[in-house]
JSON list of C-alpha atoms in Angstrom, two decimals:
[
{"chain": "A", "resi": 10, "resn": "MET", "atom": "CA", "xyz": [0.02, -0.04, -0.06]},
{"chain": "A", "resi": 11, "resn": "LYS", "atom": "CA", "xyz": [1.23, 3.40, -0.85]},
{"chain": "A", "resi": 12, "resn": "ARG", "atom": "CA", "xyz": [1.64, 5.60, 2.24]},
{"chain": "A", "resi": 13, "resn": "GLU", "atom": "CA", "xyz": [1.65, 9.37, 2.61]},
{"chain": "A", "resi": 14, "resn": "ASN", "atom": "CA", "xyz": [4.89, 8.95, 4.43]},
{"chain": "A", "resi": 15, "resn": "ALA", "atom": "CA", "xyz": [7.70, 6.46, 3.62]},
{"chain": "A", "resi": 16, "resn": "PRO", "atom": "CA", "xyz": [7.07, 2.84, 5.13]},
{"chain": "A", "resi": 17, "resn": "LEU", "atom": "CA", "xyz": [8.67, 1.07, 7.95]},
{"chain": "A", "resi": 18, "resn": "SER", "atom": "CA", "xyz": [10.26, -1.81, 5.99]},
{"chain": "A", "resi": 19, "resn": "ARG", "atom": "CA", "xyz": [10.35, -5.22, 7.58]},
{"chain": "A", "resi": 20, "resn": "ARG", "atom": "CA", "xyz": [10.09, -8.76, 6.71]},
{"chain": "A", "resi": 21, "resn": "VAL", "atom": "CA", "xyz": [8.87, -10.51, 9.89]},
{"chain": "A", "resi": 22, "resn": "LEU", "atom": "CA", "xyz": [8.83, -14.16, 10.97]},
{"chain": "A", "resi": 23, "resn": "LEU", "atom": "CA", "xyz": [5.87, -14.63, 13.23]},
{"chain": "A", "resi": 24, "resn": "VAL", "atom": "CA", "xyz": [5.51, -17.45, 15.61]},
{"chain": "A", "resi": 25, "resn": "SER", "atom": "CA", "xyz": [1.81, -18.00, 15.30]},
{"chain": "A", "resi": 26, "resn": "LYS", "atom": "CA", "xyz": [-1.02, -16.45, 13.14]},
{"chain": "A", "resi": 27, "resn": "CYS", "atom": "CA", "xyz": [-0.25, -13.06, 11.75]},
{"chain": "A", "resi": 28, "resn": "ALA", "atom": "CA", "xyz": [-1.09, -10.12, 13.66]},
{"chain": "A", "resi": 29, "resn": "ALA", "atom": "CA", "xyz": [-1.49, -6.57, 12.22]},
{"chain": "A", "resi": 30, "resn": "VAL", "atom": "CA", "xyz": [1.65, -4.47, 12.68]},
{"chain": "A", "resi": 31, "resn": "VAL", "atom": "CA", "xyz": [1.12, -0.79, 13.23]},
{"chain": "A", "resi": 32, "resn": "ALA", "atom": "CA", "xyz": [3.85, 1.34, 11.50]},
{"chain": "A", "resi": 33, "resn": "PRO", "atom": "CA", "xyz": [4.84, 4.47, 13.41]},
{"chain": "A", "resi": 34, "resn": "MET", "atom": "CA", "xyz": [4.98, 7.88, 11.80]},
{"chain": "A", "resi": 35, "resn": "LEU", "atom": "CA", "xyz": [7.74, 7.97, 9.21]},
{"chain": "A", "resi": 36, "resn": "LEU", "atom": "CA", "xyz": [9.41, 10.96, 7.42]},
{"chain": "A", "resi": 37, "resn": "SER", "atom": "CA", "xyz": [11.15, 11.38, 4.09]},
{"chain": "A", "resi": 38, "resn": "ALA", "atom": "CA", "xyz": [14.52, 12.78, 4.87]},
{"chain": "A", "resi": 39, "resn": "GLY", "atom": "CA", "xyz": [18.14, 13.30, 3.50]},
{"chain": "A", "resi": 40, "resn": "CYS", "atom": "CA", "xyz": [20.83, 11.18, 4.82]},
{"chain": "A", "resi": 41, "resn": "GLY", "atom": "CA", "xyz": [22.54, 12.85, 7.76]},
{"chain": "A", "resi": 42, "resn": "ASP", "atom": "CA", "xyz": [25.99, 11.15, 7.31]},
{"chain": "A", "resi": 43, "resn": "GLY", "atom": "CA", "xyz": [27.28, 13.29, 4.36]},
{"chain": "A", "resi": 44, "resn": "ARG", "atom": "CA", "xyz": [24.78, 11.90, 1.80]},
{"chain": "A", "resi": 45, "resn": "GLU", "atom": "CA", "xyz": [22.74, 15.03, 1.50]},
{"chain": "A", "resi": 46, "resn": "SER", "atom": "CA", "xyz": [21.94, 14.49, -1.98]},
{"chain": "A", "resi": 47, "resn": "CYS", "atom": "CA", "xyz": [20.37, 11.09, -1.08]},
{"chain": "A", "resi": 48, "resn": "SER", "atom": "CA", "xyz": [16.79, 10.51, -0.17]},
{"chain": "A", "resi": 49, "resn": "GLY", "atom": "CA", "xyz": [15.62, 7.81, 2.16]},
{"chain": "A", "resi": 50, "resn": "ILE", "atom": "CA", "xyz": [13.19, 6.92, 4.98]},
{"chain": "A", "resi": 51, "resn": "ALA", "atom": "CA", "xyz": [13.48, 7.93, 8.60]},
{"chain": "A", "resi": 52, "resn": "ALA", "atom": "CA", "xyz": [11.71, 5.42, 10.75]},
{"chain": "A", "resi": 53, "resn": "MET", "atom": "CA", "xyz": [11.20, 4.09, 14.44]},
{"chain": "A", "resi": 54, "resn": "SER", "atom": "CA", "xyz": [13.36, 1.17, 13.52]},
{"chain": "A", "resi": 55, "resn": "ALA", "atom": "CA", "xyz": [13.15, -2.34, 14.75]},
{"chain": "A", "resi": 56, "resn": "THR", "atom": "CA", "xyz": [17.07, -2.61, 14.80]},
{"chain": "A", "resi": 57, "resn": "SER", "atom": "CA", "xyz": [19.87, -0.25, 15.96]},
{"chain": "A", "resi": 58, "resn": "TYR", "atom": "CA", "xyz": [22.90, -1.67, 14.15]},
{"chain": "A", "resi": 59, "resn": "ARG", "atom": "CA", "xyz": [26.03, 0.60, 13.76]},
{"chain": "A", "resi": 60, "resn": "PHE", "atom": "CA", "xyz": [27.07, 0.85, 10.22]},
{"chain": "A", "resi": 61, "resn": "ASP", "atom": "CA", "xyz": [30.98, 0.82, 9.60]},
{"chain": "A", "resi": 62, "resn": "ALA", "atom": "CA", "xyz": [31.50, 0.21, 5.83]},
{"chain": "A", "resi": 63, "resn": "ASN", "atom": "CA", "xyz": [34.48, -2.12, 5.35]},
{"chain": "A", "resi": 64, "resn": "VAL", "atom": "CA", "xyz": [34.13, -2.95, 1.72]},
{"chain": "A", "resi": 65, "resn": "THR", "atom": "CA", "xyz": [32.57, -1.40, -1.42]},
{"chain": "A", "resi": 66, "resn": "THR", "atom": "CA", "xyz": [31.23, -3.45, -4.27]},
{"chain": "A", "resi": 67, "resn": "ALA", "atom": "CA", "xyz": [32.73, -2.87, -7.87]},
{"chain": "A", "resi": 68, "resn": "LYS", "atom": "CA", "xyz": [29.58, -0.76, -8.59]},
{"chain": "A", "resi": 69, "resn": "GLY", "atom": "CA", "xyz": [29.76, 1.61, -5.48]},
{"chain": "A", "resi": 70, "resn": "ILE", "atom": "CA", "xyz": [27.59, 0.06, -2.90]},
{"chain": "A", "resi": 71, "resn": "GLU", "atom": "CA", "xyz": [28.98, 0.29, 0.50]},
{"chain": "A", "resi": 72, "resn": "VAL", "atom": "CA", "xyz": [28.74, -2.87, 2.64]},
{"chain": "A", "resi": 73, "resn": "ASP", "atom": "CA", "xyz": [29.37, -3.47, 6.26]},
{"chain": "A", "resi": 74, "resn": "THR", "atom": "CA", "xyz": [29.95, -7.24, 6.28]},
{"chain": "A", "resi": 75, "resn": "SER", "atom": "CA", "xyz": [30.29, -7.47, 10.09]},
{"chain": "A", "resi": 76, "resn": "GLY", "atom": "CA", "xyz": [33.04, -9.90, 9.53]},
{"chain": "A", "resi": 77, "resn": "GLN", "atom": "CA", "xyz": [30.67, -12.37, 7.58]},
{"chain": "A", "resi": 78, "resn": "ALA", "atom": "CA", "xyz": [31.58, -13.81, 4.28]},
{"chain": "A", "resi": 79, "resn": "VAL", "atom": "CA", "xyz": [29.45, -11.87, 1.70]},
{"chain": "A", "resi": 80, "resn": "ASP", "atom": "CA", "xyz": [29.33, -12.31, -2.12]},
{"chain": "A", "resi": 81, "resn": "LEU", "atom": "CA", "xyz": [29.83, -8.69, -3.26]},
{"chain": "A", "resi": 82, "resn": "ALA", "atom": "CA", "xyz": [29.27, -9.63, -6.83]},
{"chain": "A", "resi": 83, "resn": "ALA", "atom": "CA", "xyz": [25.99, -10.95, -5.87]},
{"chain": "A", "resi": 84, "resn": "VAL", "atom": "CA", "xyz": [24.98, -7.70, -4.18]},
{"chain": "A", "resi": 85, "resn": "ASP", "atom": "CA", "xyz": [25.78, -5.80, -7.48]},
{"chain": "A", "resi": 86, "resn": "CYS", "atom": "CA", "xyz": [23.87, -8.49, -9.29]},
{"chain": "A", "resi": 87, "resn": "ILE", "atom": "CA", "xyz": [20.67, -8.32, -7.39]},
{"chain": "A", "resi": 88, "resn": "VAL", "atom": "CA", "xyz": [20.58, -4.57, -7.67]},
{"chain": "A", "resi": 89, "resn": "ASP", "atom": "CA", "xyz": [21.22, -4.75, -11.51]},
{"chain": "A", "resi": 90, "resn": "ALA", "atom": "CA", "xyz": [18.60, -7.43, -11.75]},
{"chain": "A", "resi": 91, "resn": "PHE", "atom": "CA", "xyz": [16.11, -5.39, -9.71]},
{"chain": "A", "resi": 92, "resn": "GLU", "atom": "CA", "xyz": [16.86, -2.19, -11.67]},
{"chain": "A", "resi": 93, "resn": "SER", "atom": "CA", "xyz": [16.28, -4.21, -15.01]},
{"chain": "A", "resi": 94, "resn": "CYS", "atom": "CA", "xyz": [13.07, -5.85, -13.72]},
{"chain": "A", "resi": 95, "resn": "PHE", "atom": "CA", "xyz": [11.63, -2.45, -12.74]},
{"chain": "A", "resi": 96, "resn": "ARG", "atom": "CA", "xyz": [11.98, -1.02, -16.34]},
{"chain": "A", "resi": 97, "resn": "PRO", "atom": "CA", "xyz": [9.95, 0.76, -17.39]},
{"chain": "A", "resi": 98, "resn": "THR", "atom": "CA", "xyz": [9.09, 2.48, -14.19]},
{"chain": "A", "resi": 99, "resn": "PRO", "atom": "CA", "xyz": [5.73, 0.99, -13.04]},
{"chain": "A", "resi": 100, "resn": "PRO", "atom": "CA", "xyz": [2.98, 3.48, -12.92]},
{"chain": "A", "resi": 101, "resn": "GLU", "atom": "CA", "xyz": [2.37, 2.55, -9.29]},
{"chain": "A", "resi": 102, "resn": "ALA", "atom": "CA", "xyz": [5.78, 3.88, -8.41]},
{"chain": "A", "resi": 103, "resn": "PRO", "atom": "CA", "xyz": [6.19, 7.36, -9.98]},
{"chain": "A", "resi": 104, "resn": "SER", "atom": "CA", "xyz": [8.85, 8.22, -7.36]},
{"chain": "A", "resi": 105, "resn": "TYR", "atom": "CA", "xyz": [11.23, 5.66, -8.89]},
{"chain": "A", "resi": 106, "resn": "ARG", "atom": "CA", "xyz": [13.52, 7.28, -11.29]},
{"chain": "A", "resi": 107, "resn": "GLY", "atom": "CA", "xyz": [14.38, 4.37, -13.37]},
{"chain": "A", "resi": 108, "resn": "GLN", "atom": "CA", "xyz": [17.63, 3.63, -11.70]},
{"chain": "A", "resi": 109, "resn": "VAL", "atom": "CA", "xyz": [19.08, 2.82, -8.44]},
{"chain": "A", "resi": 110, "resn": "ASP", "atom": "CA", "xyz": [21.49, 5.37, -7.01]},
{"chain": "A", "resi": 111, "resn": "ARG", "atom": "CA", "xyz": [24.10, 3.07, -5.71]},
{"chain": "A", "resi": 112, "resn": "GLY", "atom": "CA", "xyz": [25.97, 5.72, -3.78]},
{"chain": "A", "resi": 113, "resn": "CYS", "atom": "CA", "xyz": [22.70, 6.08, -1.73]},
{"chain": "A", "resi": 114, "resn": "VAL", "atom": "CA", "xyz": [22.28, 2.42, -0.78]},
{"chain": "A", "resi": 115, "resn": "ARG", "atom": "CA", "xyz": [24.16, 0.86, 1.97]},
{"chain": "A", "resi": 116, "resn": "VAL", "atom": "CA", "xyz": [23.95, -2.82, 2.98]},
{"chain": "A", "resi": 117, "resn": "LYS", "atom": "CA", "xyz": [24.47, -4.02, 6.49]},
{"chain": "A", "resi": 118, "resn": "ILE", "atom": "CA", "xyz": [24.88, -7.79, 7.22]},
{"chain": "A", "resi": 119, "resn": "ALA", "atom": "CA", "xyz": [23.31, -8.60, 10.65]},
{"chain": "A", "resi": 120, "resn": "PRO", "atom": "CA", "xyz": [26.10, -9.68, 12.87]},
{"chain": "A", "resi": 121, "resn": "ASP", "atom": "CA", "xyz": [23.81, -11.87, 15.02]},
{"chain": "A", "resi": 122, "resn": "TRP", "atom": "CA", "xyz": [21.95, -13.70, 12.26]},
{"chain": "A", "resi": 123, "resn": "ARG", "atom": "CA", "xyz": [21.10, -17.33, 12.81]},
{"chain": "A", "resi": 124, "resn": "LEU", "atom": "CA", "xyz": [19.11, -20.10, 11.07]},
{"chain": "A", "resi": 125, "resn": "SER", "atom": "CA", "xyz": [15.46, -20.37, 12.28]},
{"chain": "A", "resi": 126, "resn": "THR", "atom": "CA", "xyz": [14.62, -23.42, 14.38]},
{"chain": "A", "resi": 127, "resn": "CYS", "atom": "CA", "xyz": [10.98, -22.37, 14.68]},
{"chain": "A", "resi": 128, "resn": "GLY", "atom": "CA", "xyz": [8.33, -22.38, 12.09]},
{"chain": "A", "resi": 129, "resn": "HIS", "atom": "CA", "xyz": [10.15, -21.55, 8.87]},
{"chain": "A", "resi": 130, "resn": "GLN", "atom": "CA", "xyz": [13.23, -23.71, 9.72]},
{"chain": "A", "resi": 131, "resn": "GLY", "atom": "CA", "xyz": [16.40, -23.35, 7.98]},
{"chain": "A", "resi": 132, "resn": "LYS", "atom": "CA", "xyz": [15.94, -19.53, 6.95]},
{"chain": "A", "resi": 133, "resn": "GLN", "atom": "CA", "xyz": [18.56, -17.09, 7.85]},
{"chain": "A", "resi": 134, "resn": "ILE", "atom": "CA", "xyz": [17.09, -14.44, 10.36]},
{"chain": "A", "resi": 135, "resn": "PHE", "atom": "CA", "xyz": [18.22, -11.86, 13.00]},
{"chain": "A", "resi": 136, "resn": "PRO", "atom": "CA", "xyz": [16.62, -10.37, 16.07]},
{"chain": "A", "resi": 137, "resn": "CYS", "atom": "CA", "xyz": [14.37, -7.32, 15.62]},
{"chain": "A", "resi": 138, "resn": "ASP", "atom": "CA", "xyz": [12.33, -5.63, 18.22]},
{"chain": "A", "resi": 139, "resn": "LEU", "atom": "CA", "xyz": [8.64, -5.51, 17.17]},
{"chain": "A", "resi": 140, "resn": "ARG", "atom": "CA", "xyz": [6.98, -5.45, 20.57]},
{"chain": "A", "resi": 141, "resn": "ASP", "atom": "CA", "xyz": [5.86, -1.97, 19.98]},
{"chain": "A", "resi": 142, "resn": "TYR", "atom": "CA", "xyz": [4.33, -2.78, 16.64]},
{"chain": "A", "resi": 143, "resn": "SER", "atom": "CA", "xyz": [2.68, -6.15, 17.29]},
{"chain": "A", "resi": 144, "resn": "ASP", "atom": "CA", "xyz": [0.69, -7.49, 20.31]},
{"chain": "A", "resi": 145, "resn": "GLU", "atom": "CA", "xyz": [1.60, -11.05, 19.17]},
{"chain": "A", "resi": 146, "resn": "CYS", "atom": "CA", "xyz": [5.38, -10.20, 19.06]},
{"chain": "A", "resi": 147, "resn": "ARG", "atom": "CA", "xyz": [5.05, -8.62, 22.37]},
{"chain": "A", "resi": 148, "resn": "ALA", "atom": "CA", "xyz": [3.53, -11.83, 23.77]},
{"chain": "A", "resi": 149, "resn": "ALA", "atom": "CA", "xyz": [6.27, -13.88, 22.00]},
{"chain": "A", "resi": 150, "resn": "ALA", "atom": "CA", "xyz": [9.23, -11.84, 23.12]},
{"chain": "A", "resi": 151, "resn": "GLU", "atom": "CA", "xyz": [10.16, -14.10, 25.99]},
{"chain": "A", "resi": 152, "resn": "THR", "atom": "CA", "xyz": [9.30, -17.34, 24.29]},
{"chain": "A", "resi": 153, "resn": "GLU", "atom": "CA", "xyz": [11.60, -19.85, 22.36]},
{"chain": "A", "resi": 154, "resn": "CYS", "atom": "CA", "xyz": [10.33, -18.51, 19.03]},
{"chain": "A", "resi": 155, "resn": "PRO", "atom": "CA", "xyz": [10.28, -14.68, 19.27]},
{"chain": "A", "resi": 156, "resn": "CYS", "atom": "CA", "xyz": [9.51, -12.58, 16.25]},
{"chain": "A", "resi": 157, "resn": "ALA", "atom": "CA", "xyz": [12.61, -12.18, 13.94]},
{"chain": "A", "resi": 158, "resn": "CYS", "atom": "CA", "xyz": [13.44, -10.50, 10.71]},
{"chain": "A", "resi": 159, "resn": "ALA", "atom": "CA", "xyz": [15.09, -11.52, 7.38]},
{"chain": "A", "resi": 160, "resn": "GLY", "atom": "CA", "xyz": [15.37, -7.93, 6.23]},
{"chain": "A", "resi": 161, "resn": "VAL", "atom": "CA", "xyz": [14.76, -4.36, 7.37]},
{"chain": "A", "resi": 162, "resn": "VAL", "atom": "CA", "xyz": [15.34, -0.83, 6.64]},
{"chain": "A", "resi": 163, "resn": "GLN", "atom": "CA", "xyz": [17.20, 1.09, 9.13]},
{"chain": "A", "resi": 164, "resn": "ASP", "atom": "CA", "xyz": [18.41, 4.84, 9.20]},
{"chain": "A", "resi": 165, "resn": "PHE", "atom": "CA", "xyz": [17.11, 6.15, 5.95]},
{"chain": "A", "resi": 166, "resn": "ASN", "atom": "CA", "xyz": [18.53, 3.79, 3.47]},
{"chain": "A", "resi": 167, "resn": "MET", "atom": "CA", "xyz": [20.53, 1.08, 5.38]},
{"chain": "A", "resi": 168, "resn": "LEU", "atom": "CA", "xyz": [19.30, -2.41, 4.05]},
{"chain": "A", "resi": 169, "resn": "VAL", "atom": "CA", "xyz": [19.89, -4.83, 6.95]},
{"chain": "A", "resi": 170, "resn": "VAL", "atom": "CA", "xyz": [19.99, -8.39, 5.55]},
{"chain": "A", "resi": 171, "resn": "THR", "atom": "CA", "xyz": [21.56, -11.72, 6.18]},
{"chain": "A", "resi": 172, "resn": "PRO", "atom": "CA", "xyz": [24.44, -13.12, 4.35]},
{"chain": "A", "resi": 173, "resn": "ASP", "atom": "CA", "xyz": [22.40, -15.00, 1.82]},
{"chain": "A", "resi": 174, "resn": "LEU", "atom": "CA", "xyz": [20.96, -11.60, 0.65]},
{"chain": "A", "resi": 175, "resn": "ALA", "atom": "CA", "xyz": [17.54, -13.23, 0.50]},
{"chain": "A", "resi": 176, "resn": "ALA", "atom": "CA", "xyz": [15.67, -10.06, 1.39]},
{"chain": "A", "resi": 177, "resn": "LEU", "atom": "CA", "xyz": [17.87, -7.61, -0.28]},
{"chain": "A", "resi": 178, "resn": "SER", "atom": "CA", "xyz": [15.54, -6.93, -3.26]},
{"chain": "A", "resi": 179, "resn": "HIS", "atom": "CA", "xyz": [12.53, -6.86, -1.06]},
{"chain": "A", "resi": 180, "resn": "GLU", "atom": "CA", "xyz": [14.00, -3.98, 1.27]},
{"chain": "A", "resi": 181, "resn": "LEU", "atom": "CA", "xyz": [15.41, -2.12, -1.78]},
{"chain": "A", "resi": 182, "resn": "THR", "atom": "CA", "xyz": [11.74, -2.06, -3.10]},
{"chain": "A", "resi": 183, "resn": "HIS", "atom": "CA", "xyz": [10.65, -0.27, -0.04]},
{"chain": "A", "resi": 184, "resn": "VAL", "atom": "CA", "xyz": [13.41, 2.38, -0.37]},
{"chain": "A", "resi": 185, "resn": "VAL", "atom": "CA", "xyz": [12.89, 3.11, -4.05]},
{"chain": "A", "resi": 186, "resn": "THR", "atom": "CA", "xyz": [9.22, 3.00, -4.24]},
{"chain": "A", "resi": 187, "resn": "ASP", "atom": "CA", "xyz": [7.89, 4.28, -0.85]},
{"chain": "A", "resi": 188, "resn": "TYR", "atom": "CA", "xyz": [5.64, 1.39, -0.57]},
{"chain": "A", "resi": 189, "resn": "ASP", "atom": "CA", "xyz": [4.77, -0.65, 2.52]},
{"chain": "A", "resi": 190, "resn": "ASP", "atom": "CA", "xyz": [3.90, -4.31, 2.63]},
{"chain": "A", "resi": 191, "resn": "PRO", "atom": "CA", "xyz": [1.89, -5.68, 0.95]},
{"chain": "A", "resi": 192, "resn": "PHE", "atom": "CA", "xyz": [3.36, -4.39, -2.45]},
{"chain": "A", "resi": 193, "resn": "PRO", "atom": "CA", "xyz": [1.15, -4.23, -5.47]},
{"chain": "A", "resi": 194, "resn": "ALA", "atom": "CA", "xyz": [1.04, -7.48, -7.57]},
{"chain": "A", "resi": 195, "resn": "SER", "atom": "CA", "xyz": [3.12, -5.98, -10.28]},
{"chain": "A", "resi": 196, "resn": "PHE", "atom": "CA", "xyz": [6.13, -5.51, -7.84]},
{"chain": "A", "resi": 197, "resn": "GLN", "atom": "CA", "xyz": [6.31, -8.99, -6.71]},
{"chain": "A", "resi": 198, "resn": "PRO", "atom": "CA", "xyz": [8.58, -10.54, -9.45]},
{"chain": "A", "resi": 199, "resn": "CYS", "atom": "CA", "xyz": [11.17, -7.74, -8.73]},
{"chain": "A", "resi": 200, "resn": "ALA", "atom": "CA", "xyz": [10.62, -7.42, -5.03]},
{"chain": "A", "resi": 201, "resn": "ASP", "atom": "CA", "xyz": [10.58, -11.09, -4.05]},
{"chain": "A", "resi": 202, "resn": "GLY", "atom": "CA", "xyz": [11.74, -13.11, -7.03]},
{"chain": "A", "resi": 203, "resn": "ILE", "atom": "CA", "xyz": [15.41, -11.74, -7.32]},
{"chain": "A", "resi": 204, "resn": "ARG", "atom": "CA", "xyz": [17.87, -13.70, -5.38]},
{"chain": "A", "resi": 205, "resn": "ALA", "atom": "CA", "xyz": [21.64, -14.34, -5.45]},
{"chain": "A", "resi": 206, "resn": "ASP", "atom": "CA", "xyz": [21.10, -17.80, -7.12]},
{"chain": "A", "resi": 207, "resn": "ASN", "atom": "CA", "xyz": [19.03, -16.41, -10.11]},
{"chain": "A", "resi": 208, "resn": "CYS", "atom": "CA", "xyz": [20.02, -12.79, -10.76]},
{"chain": "A", "resi": 209, "resn": "ARG", "atom": "CA", "xyz": [22.73, -13.64, -13.28]},
{"chain": "A", "resi": 210, "resn": "GLN", "atom": "CA", "xyz": [20.31, -15.70, -15.29]},
{"chain": "A", "resi": 211, "resn": "PHE", "atom": "CA", "xyz": [17.72, -12.99, -15.22]},
{"chain": "A", "resi": 212, "resn": "LEU", "atom": "CA", "xyz": [20.23, -10.46, -16.57]},
{"chain": "A", "resi": 213, "resn": "GLU", "atom": "CA", "xyz": [21.34, -12.87, -19.28]},
{"chain": "A", "resi": 214, "resn": "ASP", "atom": "CA", "xyz": [18.12, -14.07, -20.70]},
{"chain": "A", "resi": 215, "resn": "GLY", "atom": "CA", "xyz": [15.12, -12.51, -18.75]},
{"chain": "A", "resi": 216, "resn": "THR", "atom": "CA", "xyz": [13.86, -15.67, -17.40]},
{"chain": "A", "resi": 217, "resn": "HIS", "atom": "CA", "xyz": [13.44, -14.36, -13.85]},
{"chain": "A", "resi": 218, "resn": "ALA", "atom": "CA", "xyz": [9.84, -13.73, -14.38]},
{"chain": "A", "resi": 219, "resn": "ARG", "atom": "CA", "xyz": [9.31, -17.37, -14.70]},
{"chain": "A", "resi": 220, "resn": "SER", "atom": "CA", "xyz": [11.21, -18.24, -11.67]},
{"chain": "A", "resi": 221, "resn": "PRO", "atom": "CA", "xyz": [9.38, -18.99, -8.40]},
{"chain": "A", "resi": 222, "resn": "ALA", "atom": "CA", "xyz": [9.26, -16.02, -6.07]},
{"chain": "A", "resi": 223, "resn": "ALA", "atom": "CA", "xyz": [11.36, -16.31, -2.85]},
{"chain": "A", "resi": 224, "resn": "SER", "atom": "CA", "xyz": [9.74, -18.80, -0.52]},
{"chain": "A", "resi": 225, "resn": "TRP", "atom": "CA", "xyz": [8.26, -16.38, 1.88]},
{"chain": "A", "resi": 226, "resn": "PRO", "atom": "CA", "xyz": [4.49, -17.22, 1.70]},
{"chain": "A", "resi": 227, "resn": "THR", "atom": "CA", "xyz": [2.23, -14.27, 1.18]},
{"chain": "A", "resi": 228, "resn": "VAL", "atom": "CA", "xyz": [-0.09, -13.36, 3.98]},
{"chain": "A", "resi": 229, "resn": "SER", "atom": "CA", "xyz": [-3.41, -11.93, 3.10]},
{"chain": "A", "resi": 230, "resn": "PRO", "atom": "CA", "xyz": [-3.54, -8.12, 3.61]},
{"chain": "A", "resi": 231, "resn": "ALA", "atom": "CA", "xyz": [-6.66, -8.54, 5.60]},
{"chain": "A", "resi": 232, "resn": "MET", "atom": "CA", "xyz": [-4.58, -10.60, 8.05]},
{"chain": "A", "resi": 233, "resn": "CYS", "atom": "CA", "xyz": [-1.53, -8.67, 8.23]},
{"chain": "A", "resi": 234, "resn": "GLY", "atom": "CA", "xyz": [0.15, -5.50, 6.71]},
{"chain": "A", "resi": 235, "resn": "THR", "atom": "CA", "xyz": [3.47, -7.13, 6.18]},
{"chain": "A", "resi": 236, "resn": "LYS", "atom": "CA", "xyz": [5.25, -9.97, 4.57]},
{"chain": "A", "resi": 237, "resn": "ALA", "atom": "CA", "xyz": [5.34, -12.73, 7.03]},
{"chain": "A", "resi": 238, "resn": "VAL", "atom": "CA", "xyz": [5.60, -16.55, 7.70]},
{"chain": "A", "resi": 239, "resn": "ARG", "atom": "CA", "xyz": [4.86, -18.82, 10.82]}
]
């Protein structure tokens, strides 16, 4: 859904049936870290990681690997494929200018990621504090299966993801379109179908559209205003 203000971006793993997540007030803003020409989103974030870029991709995207092994070529590949997928600019996203300003995108690998042992086993996730946004997450906070994220936008334009980069295109979609979850149907192939294991094929022959979307089941908007799984 298109919001008056920029969205709080989060992909959430919920421990039981999905509960609505209420986004706090969000403001479009320039980056306060020397990137005054960049636009982004300011949100009451579910994470508070520090960003210390230690590498830059070949195409100029700053990455804080948090000491993890990260395929930098895959970061560029996913962004390239996303950009190609979004051409021409969808009418639902007039704010998207047809290309991603790589100097205004920062990627942070969550240092405390883990493999989920709860409902969606084997997925890479990291802690995120959603107690203020969901009664269910508040109730689950002290259980063995608290809510967790696979991706989130923090501090204007910092895409917090896991080493497999599974949620990178999803979080990038939030930043460049100003849409909250759920996305319009036309966004889905670009937002949730581009992964490190298929981006090169898409760039070569455009078969990405026939590939299955990332295996994060879509929750009915009537149930929840976010992308979630149990």
